[in-house]
Coordinates of C-alpha atoms in Angstrom, one line a residue:
Chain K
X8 CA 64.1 237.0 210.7
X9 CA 62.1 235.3 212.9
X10 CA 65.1 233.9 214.9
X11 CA 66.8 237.1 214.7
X12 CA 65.3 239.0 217.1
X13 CA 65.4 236.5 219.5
X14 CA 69.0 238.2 220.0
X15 CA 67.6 240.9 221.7
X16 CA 66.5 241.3 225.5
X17 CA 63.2 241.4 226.5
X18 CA 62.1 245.0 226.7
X19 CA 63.7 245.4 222.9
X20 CA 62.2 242.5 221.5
X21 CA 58.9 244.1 223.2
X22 CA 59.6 247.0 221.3
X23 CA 60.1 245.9 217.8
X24 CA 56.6 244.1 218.0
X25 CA 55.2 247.7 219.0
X26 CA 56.5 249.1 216.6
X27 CA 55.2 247.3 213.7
X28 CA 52.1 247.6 215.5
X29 CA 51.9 251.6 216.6
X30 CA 55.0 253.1 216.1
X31 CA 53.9 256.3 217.1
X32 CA 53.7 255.1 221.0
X33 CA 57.9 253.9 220.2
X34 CA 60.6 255.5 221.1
X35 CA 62.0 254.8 217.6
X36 CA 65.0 256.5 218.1
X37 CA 66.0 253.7 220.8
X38 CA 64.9 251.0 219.1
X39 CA 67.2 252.3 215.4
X40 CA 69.5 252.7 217.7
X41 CA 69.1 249.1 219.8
X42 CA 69.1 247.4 216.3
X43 CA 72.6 249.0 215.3
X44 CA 74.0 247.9 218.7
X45 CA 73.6 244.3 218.3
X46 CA 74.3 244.3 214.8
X47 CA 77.9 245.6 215.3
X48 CA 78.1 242.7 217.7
X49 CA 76.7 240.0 216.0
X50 CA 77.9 238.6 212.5
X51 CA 74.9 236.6 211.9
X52 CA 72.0 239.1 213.4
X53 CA 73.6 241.6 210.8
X54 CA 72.6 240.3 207.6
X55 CA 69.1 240.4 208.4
X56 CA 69.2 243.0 210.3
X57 CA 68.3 245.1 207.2
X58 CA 64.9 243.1 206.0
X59 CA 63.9 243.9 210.3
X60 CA 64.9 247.9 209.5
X61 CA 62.6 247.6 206.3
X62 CA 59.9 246.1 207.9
X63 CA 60.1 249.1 211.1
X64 CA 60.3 251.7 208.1
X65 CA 57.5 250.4 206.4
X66 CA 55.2 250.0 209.3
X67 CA 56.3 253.7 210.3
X68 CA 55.1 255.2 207.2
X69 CA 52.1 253.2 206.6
X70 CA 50.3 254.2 210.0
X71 CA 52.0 257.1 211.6
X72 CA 53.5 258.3 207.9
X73 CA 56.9 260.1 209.4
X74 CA 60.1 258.5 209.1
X75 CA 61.6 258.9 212.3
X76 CA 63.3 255.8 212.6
X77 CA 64.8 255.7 209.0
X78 CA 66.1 259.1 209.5
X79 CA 67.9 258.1 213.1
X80 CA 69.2 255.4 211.5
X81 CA 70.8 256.7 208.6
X82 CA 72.1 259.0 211.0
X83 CA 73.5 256.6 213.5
X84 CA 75.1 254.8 210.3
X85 CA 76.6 257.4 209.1
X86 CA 78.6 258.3 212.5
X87 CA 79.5 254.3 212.3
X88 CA 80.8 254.7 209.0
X89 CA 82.9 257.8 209.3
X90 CA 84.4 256.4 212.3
X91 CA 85.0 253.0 210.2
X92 CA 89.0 253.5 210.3
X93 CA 89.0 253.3 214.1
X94 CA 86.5 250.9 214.4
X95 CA 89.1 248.8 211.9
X96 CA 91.9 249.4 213.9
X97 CA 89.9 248.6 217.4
X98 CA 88.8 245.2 216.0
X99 CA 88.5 243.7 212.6
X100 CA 84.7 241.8 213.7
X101 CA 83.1 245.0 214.5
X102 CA 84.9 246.8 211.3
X103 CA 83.7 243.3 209.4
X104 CA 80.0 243.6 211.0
X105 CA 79.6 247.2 210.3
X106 CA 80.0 246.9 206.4
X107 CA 77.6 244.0 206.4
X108 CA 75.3 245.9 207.7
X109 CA 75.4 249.0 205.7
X110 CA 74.9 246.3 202.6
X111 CA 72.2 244.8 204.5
X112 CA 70.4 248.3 204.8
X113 CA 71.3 249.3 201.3
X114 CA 69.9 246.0 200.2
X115 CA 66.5 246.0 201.8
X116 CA 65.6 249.4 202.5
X117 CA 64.4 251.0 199.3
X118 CA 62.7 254.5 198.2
X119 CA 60.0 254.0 195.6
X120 CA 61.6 250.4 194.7
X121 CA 64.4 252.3 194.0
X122 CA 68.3 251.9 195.7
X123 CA 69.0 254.3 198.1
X124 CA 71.7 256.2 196.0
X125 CA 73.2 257.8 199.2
X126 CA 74.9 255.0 200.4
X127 CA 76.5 253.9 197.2
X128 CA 79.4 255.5 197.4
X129 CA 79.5 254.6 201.1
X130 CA 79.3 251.1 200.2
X131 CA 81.8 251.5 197.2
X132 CA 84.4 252.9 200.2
X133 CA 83.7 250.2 202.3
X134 CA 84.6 247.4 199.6
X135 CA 87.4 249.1 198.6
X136 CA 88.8 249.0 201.8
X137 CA 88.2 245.6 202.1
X138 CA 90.3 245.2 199.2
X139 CA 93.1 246.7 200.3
X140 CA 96.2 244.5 200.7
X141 CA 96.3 244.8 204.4
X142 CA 92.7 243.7 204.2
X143 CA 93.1 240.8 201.8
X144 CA 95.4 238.9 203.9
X145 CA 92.6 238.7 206.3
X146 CA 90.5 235.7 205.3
X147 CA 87.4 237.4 207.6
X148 CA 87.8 240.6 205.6
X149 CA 87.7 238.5 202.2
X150 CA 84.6 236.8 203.2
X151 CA 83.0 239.8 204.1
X152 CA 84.0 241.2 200.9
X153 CA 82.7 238.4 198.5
X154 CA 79.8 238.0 200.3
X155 CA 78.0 241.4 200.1
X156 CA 79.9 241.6 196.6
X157 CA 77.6 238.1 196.0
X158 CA 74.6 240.0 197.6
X159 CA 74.3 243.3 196.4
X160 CA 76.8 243.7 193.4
X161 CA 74.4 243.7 190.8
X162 CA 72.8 246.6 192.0
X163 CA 75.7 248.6 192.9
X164 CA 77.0 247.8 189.6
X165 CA 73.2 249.5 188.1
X166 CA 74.3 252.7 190.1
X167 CA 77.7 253.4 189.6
X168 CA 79.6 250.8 186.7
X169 CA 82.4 253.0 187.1
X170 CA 83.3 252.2 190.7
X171 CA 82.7 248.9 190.1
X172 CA 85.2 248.1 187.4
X173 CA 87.7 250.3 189.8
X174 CA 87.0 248.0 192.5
X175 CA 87.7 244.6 190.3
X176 CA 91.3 246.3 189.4
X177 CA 92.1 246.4 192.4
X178 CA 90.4 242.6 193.0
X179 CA 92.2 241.4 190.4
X180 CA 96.0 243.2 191.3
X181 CA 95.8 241.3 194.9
X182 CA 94.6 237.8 193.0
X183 CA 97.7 238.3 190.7
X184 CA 100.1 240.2 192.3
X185 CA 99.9 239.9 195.7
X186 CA 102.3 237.0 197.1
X187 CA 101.5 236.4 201.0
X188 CA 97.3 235.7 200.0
X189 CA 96.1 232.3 201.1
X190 CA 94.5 229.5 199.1
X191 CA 91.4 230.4 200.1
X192 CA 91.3 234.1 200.0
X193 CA 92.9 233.0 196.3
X194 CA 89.8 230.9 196.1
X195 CA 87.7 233.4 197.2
X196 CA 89.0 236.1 194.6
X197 CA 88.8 233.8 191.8
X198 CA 85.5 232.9 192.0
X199 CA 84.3 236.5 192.0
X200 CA 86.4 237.7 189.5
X201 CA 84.5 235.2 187.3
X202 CA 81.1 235.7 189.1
X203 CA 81.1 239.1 187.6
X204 CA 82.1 238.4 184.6
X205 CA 79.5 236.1 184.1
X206 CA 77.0 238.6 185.0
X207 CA 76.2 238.1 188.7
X208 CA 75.3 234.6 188.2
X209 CA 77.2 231.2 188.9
X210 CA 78.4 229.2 186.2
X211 CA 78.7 225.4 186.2
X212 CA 82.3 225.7 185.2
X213 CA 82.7 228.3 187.8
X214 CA 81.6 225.9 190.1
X215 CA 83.4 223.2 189.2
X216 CA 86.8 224.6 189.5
X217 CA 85.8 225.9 193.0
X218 CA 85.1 222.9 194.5
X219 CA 88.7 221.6 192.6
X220 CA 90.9 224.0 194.1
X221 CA 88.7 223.2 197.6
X222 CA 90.2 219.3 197.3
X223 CA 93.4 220.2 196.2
X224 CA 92.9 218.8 192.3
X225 CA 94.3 221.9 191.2
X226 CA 97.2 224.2 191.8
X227 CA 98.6 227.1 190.4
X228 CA 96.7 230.6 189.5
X229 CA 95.4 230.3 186.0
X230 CA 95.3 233.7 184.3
Chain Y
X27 CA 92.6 254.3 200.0
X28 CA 94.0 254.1 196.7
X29 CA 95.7 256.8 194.9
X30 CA 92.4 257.5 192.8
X31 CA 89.9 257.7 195.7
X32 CA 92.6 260.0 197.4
X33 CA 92.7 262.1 194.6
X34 CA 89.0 262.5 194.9
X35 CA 89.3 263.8 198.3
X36 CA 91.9 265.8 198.0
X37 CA 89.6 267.8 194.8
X38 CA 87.0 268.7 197.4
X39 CA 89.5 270.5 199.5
X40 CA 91.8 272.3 197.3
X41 CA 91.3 276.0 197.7
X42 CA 90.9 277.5 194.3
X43 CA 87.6 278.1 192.2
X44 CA 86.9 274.8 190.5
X45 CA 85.9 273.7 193.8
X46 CA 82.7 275.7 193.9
X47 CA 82.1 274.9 190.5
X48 CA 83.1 271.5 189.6
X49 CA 81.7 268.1 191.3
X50 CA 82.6 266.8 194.3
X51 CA 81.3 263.3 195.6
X52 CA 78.4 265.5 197.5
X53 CA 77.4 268.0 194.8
X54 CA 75.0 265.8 193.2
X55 CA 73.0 267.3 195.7
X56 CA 73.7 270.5 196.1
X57 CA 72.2 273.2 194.0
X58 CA 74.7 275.8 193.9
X59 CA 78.3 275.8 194.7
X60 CA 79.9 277.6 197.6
X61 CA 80.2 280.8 195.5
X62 CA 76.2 280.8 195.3
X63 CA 76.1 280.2 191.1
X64 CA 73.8 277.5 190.1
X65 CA 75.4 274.8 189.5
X66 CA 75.0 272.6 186.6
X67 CA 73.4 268.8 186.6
X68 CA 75.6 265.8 187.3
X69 CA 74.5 262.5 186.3
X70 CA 73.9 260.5 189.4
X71 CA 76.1 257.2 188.5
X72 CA 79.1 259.2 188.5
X73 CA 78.8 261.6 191.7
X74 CA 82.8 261.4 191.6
X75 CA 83.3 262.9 188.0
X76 CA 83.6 266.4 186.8
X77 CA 81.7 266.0 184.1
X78 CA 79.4 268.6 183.1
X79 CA 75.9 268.2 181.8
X80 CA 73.6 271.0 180.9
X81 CA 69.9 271.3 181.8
X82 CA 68.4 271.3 185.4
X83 CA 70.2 270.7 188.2
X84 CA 68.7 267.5 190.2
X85 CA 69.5 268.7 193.4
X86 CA 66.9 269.6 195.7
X87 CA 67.6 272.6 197.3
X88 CA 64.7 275.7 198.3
X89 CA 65.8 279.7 198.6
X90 CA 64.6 279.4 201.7
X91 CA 67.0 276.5 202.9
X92 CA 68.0 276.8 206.6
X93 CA 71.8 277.4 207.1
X94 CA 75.0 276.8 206.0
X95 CA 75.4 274.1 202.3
X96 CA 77.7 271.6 204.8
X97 CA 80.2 269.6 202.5
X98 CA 79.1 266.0 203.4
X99 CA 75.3 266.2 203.5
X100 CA 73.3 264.1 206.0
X101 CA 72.2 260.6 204.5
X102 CA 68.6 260.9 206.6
X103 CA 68.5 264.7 204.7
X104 CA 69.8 262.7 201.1
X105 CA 67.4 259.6 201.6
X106 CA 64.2 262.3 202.6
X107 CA 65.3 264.8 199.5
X108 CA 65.3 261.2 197.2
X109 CA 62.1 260.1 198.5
X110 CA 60.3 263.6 198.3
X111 CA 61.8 264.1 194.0
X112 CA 60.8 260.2 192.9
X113 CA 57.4 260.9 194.7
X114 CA 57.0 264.0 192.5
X115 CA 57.7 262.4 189.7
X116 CA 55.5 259.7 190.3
X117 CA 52.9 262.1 190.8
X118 CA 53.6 263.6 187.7
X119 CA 53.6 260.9 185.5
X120 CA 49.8 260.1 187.1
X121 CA 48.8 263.7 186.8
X122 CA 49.8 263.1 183.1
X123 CA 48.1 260.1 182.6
X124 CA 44.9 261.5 184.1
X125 CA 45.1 264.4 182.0
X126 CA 45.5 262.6 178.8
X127 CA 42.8 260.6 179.5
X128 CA 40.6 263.6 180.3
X129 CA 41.4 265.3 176.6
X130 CA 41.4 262.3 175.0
X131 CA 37.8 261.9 174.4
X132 CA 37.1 265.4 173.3
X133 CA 40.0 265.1 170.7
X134 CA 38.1 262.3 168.9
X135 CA 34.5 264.8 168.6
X136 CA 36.5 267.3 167.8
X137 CA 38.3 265.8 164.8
X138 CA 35.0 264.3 163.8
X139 CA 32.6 267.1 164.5
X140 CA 34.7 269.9 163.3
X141 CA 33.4 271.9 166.3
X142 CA 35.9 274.6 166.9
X143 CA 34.8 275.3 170.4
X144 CA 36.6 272.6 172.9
X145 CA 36.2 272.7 176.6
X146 CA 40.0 272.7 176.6
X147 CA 40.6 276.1 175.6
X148 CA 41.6 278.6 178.7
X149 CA 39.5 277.2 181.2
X150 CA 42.4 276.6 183.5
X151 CA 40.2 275.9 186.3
X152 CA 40.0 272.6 184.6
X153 CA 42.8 270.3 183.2
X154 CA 45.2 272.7 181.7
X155 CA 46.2 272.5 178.3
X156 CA 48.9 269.6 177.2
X157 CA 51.6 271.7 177.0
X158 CA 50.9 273.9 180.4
X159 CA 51.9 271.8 183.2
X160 CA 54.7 273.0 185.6
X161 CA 57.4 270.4 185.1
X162 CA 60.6 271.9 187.1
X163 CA 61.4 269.4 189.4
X164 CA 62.8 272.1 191.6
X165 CA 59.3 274.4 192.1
X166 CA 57.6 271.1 192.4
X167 CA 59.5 269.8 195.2
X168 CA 59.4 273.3 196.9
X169 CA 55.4 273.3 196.3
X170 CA 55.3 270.2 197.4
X171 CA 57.1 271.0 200.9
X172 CA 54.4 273.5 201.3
X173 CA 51.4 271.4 200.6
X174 CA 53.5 268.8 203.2
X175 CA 53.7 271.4 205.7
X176 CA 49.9 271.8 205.5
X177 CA 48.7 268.4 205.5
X178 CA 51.1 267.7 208.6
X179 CA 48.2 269.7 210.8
X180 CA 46.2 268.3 213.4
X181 CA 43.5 270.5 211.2
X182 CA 44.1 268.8 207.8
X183 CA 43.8 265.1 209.6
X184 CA 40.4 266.3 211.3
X185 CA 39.2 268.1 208.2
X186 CA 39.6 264.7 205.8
X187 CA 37.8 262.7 208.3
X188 CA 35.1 265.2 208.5
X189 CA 34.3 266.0 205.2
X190 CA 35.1 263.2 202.3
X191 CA 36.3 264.3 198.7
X192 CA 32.6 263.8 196.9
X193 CA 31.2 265.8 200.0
X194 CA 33.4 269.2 199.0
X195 CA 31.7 272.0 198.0
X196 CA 34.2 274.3 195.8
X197 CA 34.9 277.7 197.5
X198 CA 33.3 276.2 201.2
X199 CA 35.7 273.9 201.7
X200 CA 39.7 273.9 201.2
X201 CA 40.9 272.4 198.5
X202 CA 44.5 271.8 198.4
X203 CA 46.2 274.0 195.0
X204 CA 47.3 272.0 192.2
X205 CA 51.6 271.6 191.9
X206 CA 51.3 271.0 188.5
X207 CA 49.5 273.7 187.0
X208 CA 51.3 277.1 185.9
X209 CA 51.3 279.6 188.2
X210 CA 53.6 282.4 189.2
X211 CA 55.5 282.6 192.5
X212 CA 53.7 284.7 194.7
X213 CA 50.1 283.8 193.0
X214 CA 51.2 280.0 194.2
X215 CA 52.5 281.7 197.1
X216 CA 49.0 283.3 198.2
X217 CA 47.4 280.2 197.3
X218 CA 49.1 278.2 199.8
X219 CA 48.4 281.4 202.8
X220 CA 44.7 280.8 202.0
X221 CA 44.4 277.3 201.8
X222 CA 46.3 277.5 205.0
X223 CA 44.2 279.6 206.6
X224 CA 40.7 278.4 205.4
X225 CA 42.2 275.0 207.3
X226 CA 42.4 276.4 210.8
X227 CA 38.8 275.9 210.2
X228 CA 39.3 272.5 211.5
X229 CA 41.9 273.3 213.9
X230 CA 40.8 271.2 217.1
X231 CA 38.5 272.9 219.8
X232 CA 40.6 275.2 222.7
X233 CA 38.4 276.4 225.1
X234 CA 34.8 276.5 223.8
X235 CA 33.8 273.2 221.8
X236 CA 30.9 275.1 220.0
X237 CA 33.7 276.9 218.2
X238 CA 33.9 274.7 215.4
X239 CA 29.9 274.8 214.9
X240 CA 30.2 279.0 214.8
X241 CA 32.5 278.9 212.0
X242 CA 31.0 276.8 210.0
X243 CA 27.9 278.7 209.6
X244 CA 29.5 281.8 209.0
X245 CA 31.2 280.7 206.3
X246 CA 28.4 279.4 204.6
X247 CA 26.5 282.5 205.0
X248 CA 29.8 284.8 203.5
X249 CA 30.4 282.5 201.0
X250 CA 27.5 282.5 199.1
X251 CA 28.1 286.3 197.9
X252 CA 31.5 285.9 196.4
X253 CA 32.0 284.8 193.5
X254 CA 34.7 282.0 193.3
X255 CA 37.3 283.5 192.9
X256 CA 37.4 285.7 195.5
X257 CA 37.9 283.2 198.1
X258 CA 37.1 285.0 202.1
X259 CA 39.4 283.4 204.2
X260 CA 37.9 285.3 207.0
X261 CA 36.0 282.5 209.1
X262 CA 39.5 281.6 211.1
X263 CA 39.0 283.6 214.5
X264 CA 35.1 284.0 215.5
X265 CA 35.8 286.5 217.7
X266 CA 36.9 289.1 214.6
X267 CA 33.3 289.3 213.3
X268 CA 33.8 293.4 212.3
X269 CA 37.3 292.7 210.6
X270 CA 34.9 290.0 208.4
X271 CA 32.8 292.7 207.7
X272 CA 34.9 294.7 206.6
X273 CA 36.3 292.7 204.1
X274 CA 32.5 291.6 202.6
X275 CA 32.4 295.0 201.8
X276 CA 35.7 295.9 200.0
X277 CA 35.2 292.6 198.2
X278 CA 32.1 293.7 196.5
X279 CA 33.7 296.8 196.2
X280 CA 36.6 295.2 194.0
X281 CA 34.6 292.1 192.7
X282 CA 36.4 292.1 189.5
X283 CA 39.5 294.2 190.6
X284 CA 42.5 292.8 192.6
X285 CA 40.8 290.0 194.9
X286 CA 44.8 289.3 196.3
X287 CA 45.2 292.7 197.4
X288 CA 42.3 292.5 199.5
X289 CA 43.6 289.3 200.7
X290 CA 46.6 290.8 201.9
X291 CA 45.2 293.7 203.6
X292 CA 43.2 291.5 205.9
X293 CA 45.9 288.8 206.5
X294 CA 47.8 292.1 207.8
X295 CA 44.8 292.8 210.1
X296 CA 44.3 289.2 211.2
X297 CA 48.0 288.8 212.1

């Protein structure tokens, strides 16, 4: 984090440290909205984008207890996500962005330690667009997809099991059915298939046969 | 989207009944449908589902709720409603606690003793009895709205600054009601007006900075007649000393009568 908001231009960088100091004196409407800016921009500012949010919410309730800048941003996201088929269409890195960081924000902003159950469906939609076939040829949209699958689908799995087993159908249709997938995005489909199945954790063997496919050892989809 | 998710939207928007009734992604948090009926509870893993559950619904919704139920409810609104029922619960399970702990140690005398007398029968000024706590999640969320709405004064902030818990005198200084204990609606109702009201106490200076000072004394000096109960919330404006009067006297007048109808004939004059 501490690199992160070295991404930002003076007078917002100037504003994030206010914050955590006073946030009453903040416009923290600006600053939520500054934060979703960049992050739609900038792959790597997006994933801890979410642990800065947490911090701003936390500092917010402890000394000016409102939660002004939660609020805007939930807001803001939600208008980003409903719009999420046009952002698609306009360009894959914003779309690929904006569901990292809804996962990011689902990830590290909690209420009472507890998952903020409104945004699991919206982060069910999101991965199951990502799994789509027009998605799956897209090795950016696979890595996005195994990636917050690695980060937050043990916890979306607590929520709603449900979705989650929908979700891995349709995972494991494209790994078996779908012909014009890459190597990788094969790769990249196996492995979760059997990260989840081994309970959200990596196995040696899991392991192993990822880094055989990587050299080419291997061929062939094993069923 | 595949066929299932589509499916999903297309049950929120066909026309017939089962719409208001059954679930739609949203209506975990919704209390009653679109046809008003109260809606019944949905387990919150499976917000897609029909499925029907009896008991309470979990949705958080007041009587009083400004405008129109929209279909696809605000996250901030969702995340805010979320935050406000695990809070109450929280508090609950601590009010429980506290309350156990409280009997707890009378239980054990009165088993041994065989004293029939217990400091835990009616006195419901006191911990209430085991079984007597308010437990809807529903009235607690709304009572706890209205306590919010109170503490979110200017006059609340200055009034716990000024005077610290062990420093409240009971019936001098406001003491904010109790969520969990059973009361009816408009008794809780009244209780939050007067609590209210007896705050604006601390309501920070206008004009004359002695104001504060005035009020304060006056209070005391009312006060000290009434019996607890009767609680004179009369010491808001210092420039309506007859309306006070008036009420010292129709509340020895009806001491043991109806102290809430007094109460609401003065809050007509005051307003």
């Amino acid at each position: 984090m501490d690199s992160a908001w070295t991404a930002f231009d003076v007078v917002t960088q100037t504003m994030l440290q206010k914050a955590f100091d006073d946030p009453k004196t903040v416009d923290l409407e600006k600053l939520s909205n500054a934060i979703v800016d960049q992050s739609l921009k900038d792959l790597s500012f997006c994933k801890d984008a979410g642990r800065m949010c947490y911090a701003v919410v936390q500092a917010e309730a402890q000394k000016a207890a409102t939660s002004v800048f939660r609020r805007n941003l939930l807001t803001r996201l939600q208008q980003e996500f409903t719009a999420r088929e046009q952002t698609r269409n306009r360009s894959v890195r914003e779309w690929v962005c904006l569901v990292t960081f809804i996962c990011s924000i689902f990830d590290y902003i909690k209420v009472n330690n507890a998952p903020l159950v409104a945004l699991v469906d919206p982060v069910y939609d999101c991965l199951y667009r990502l799994a789509q076939p027009d998605a799956l040829i897209n090795e950016e949209e696979v890595d996005c997809l195994v990636v917050q699958l690695h980060r937050v689908g043990e916890q979306l799995e607590q929520t709603n099991s449900q979705r989650m087993n929908q979700l891995f159908y349709l995972l494991r249709d494209g790994f078996l059915l779908q012909e014009d997938l890459s190597s990788m995005t094969r790769l990249l489909l196996l492995e979760i298939l059997e990260f989840r199945a081994s309970g959200w954790t990596l196995t040696d063997t899991a392991h192993k046969r990822s880094k055989e496919y990587f050299m080419g050892e291997r061929s062939g989809i094993p069923v | 989207m595949s066929a299932h998710q589509k499916n999903r939207y297309e049950n929120d928007y066909k026309p017939d009944e089962n719409r208001n009734k059954g679930a739609s992604r949203w209506s975990h948090c919704r209390k009653r449908g679109a046809d008003g009926s109260l809606r019944k509870s949905h387990a919150i893993e499976e917000p897609g589902k029909c499925s029907q559950h009896s008991g309470r619904p979990e949705s958080f919704t007041t009587p009083e709720s400004e405008g129109p139920v929209s279909r696809v409810k605000n996250w901030g609104d969702e995340v805010e409603a979320e935050e406000m029922r695990s809070n109450v619960r929280n508090d609950m399970h601590r009010y429980r606690r506290r309350i156990l702990e409280a009997d707890f140690p009378q239980r054990e005398r009165k088993i041994s003793s065989g004293s029939s007398d217990s400091r835990d029968s009616r006195d419901s000024k006191e911990s209430p009895a085991k079984g007597d706590i308010e437990t809807d999640e529903t009235t607690l969320i709304r009572r706890q709205k209205q306590i919010n709405y109170g503490k979110n004064t200017l006059a609340y902030d200055r009034y716990i600054k000024e005077v610290p818990k062990h420093m409240r005198q009971p019936g001098v200084h406001p003491k904010t009601p109790n969520k969990f204990k059973k009361y009816s609606r408009r008794s809780w109702d009244q209780q939050i007006k007067l609590w209210r009201v007896k705050l604006h106490a601390w309501d920070p200076p206008a004009e004359e900075g002695s104001d504060l000072q005035q009020i304060e004394e006056i209070d005391l000096g009312e006060i000290m007649d009434f019996e607890l109960d009767v609680e004179c919330s009369a010491d808001t404006e210092s420039q309506c000393p007859t309306s006070s009067g008036k009420s010292l006297s129709l509340a020895e007048d009806s001491f043991t009568g109806t102290p809430k109808k007094m109460m609401k004939t003065e809050d007509a004059e005051m307003s």
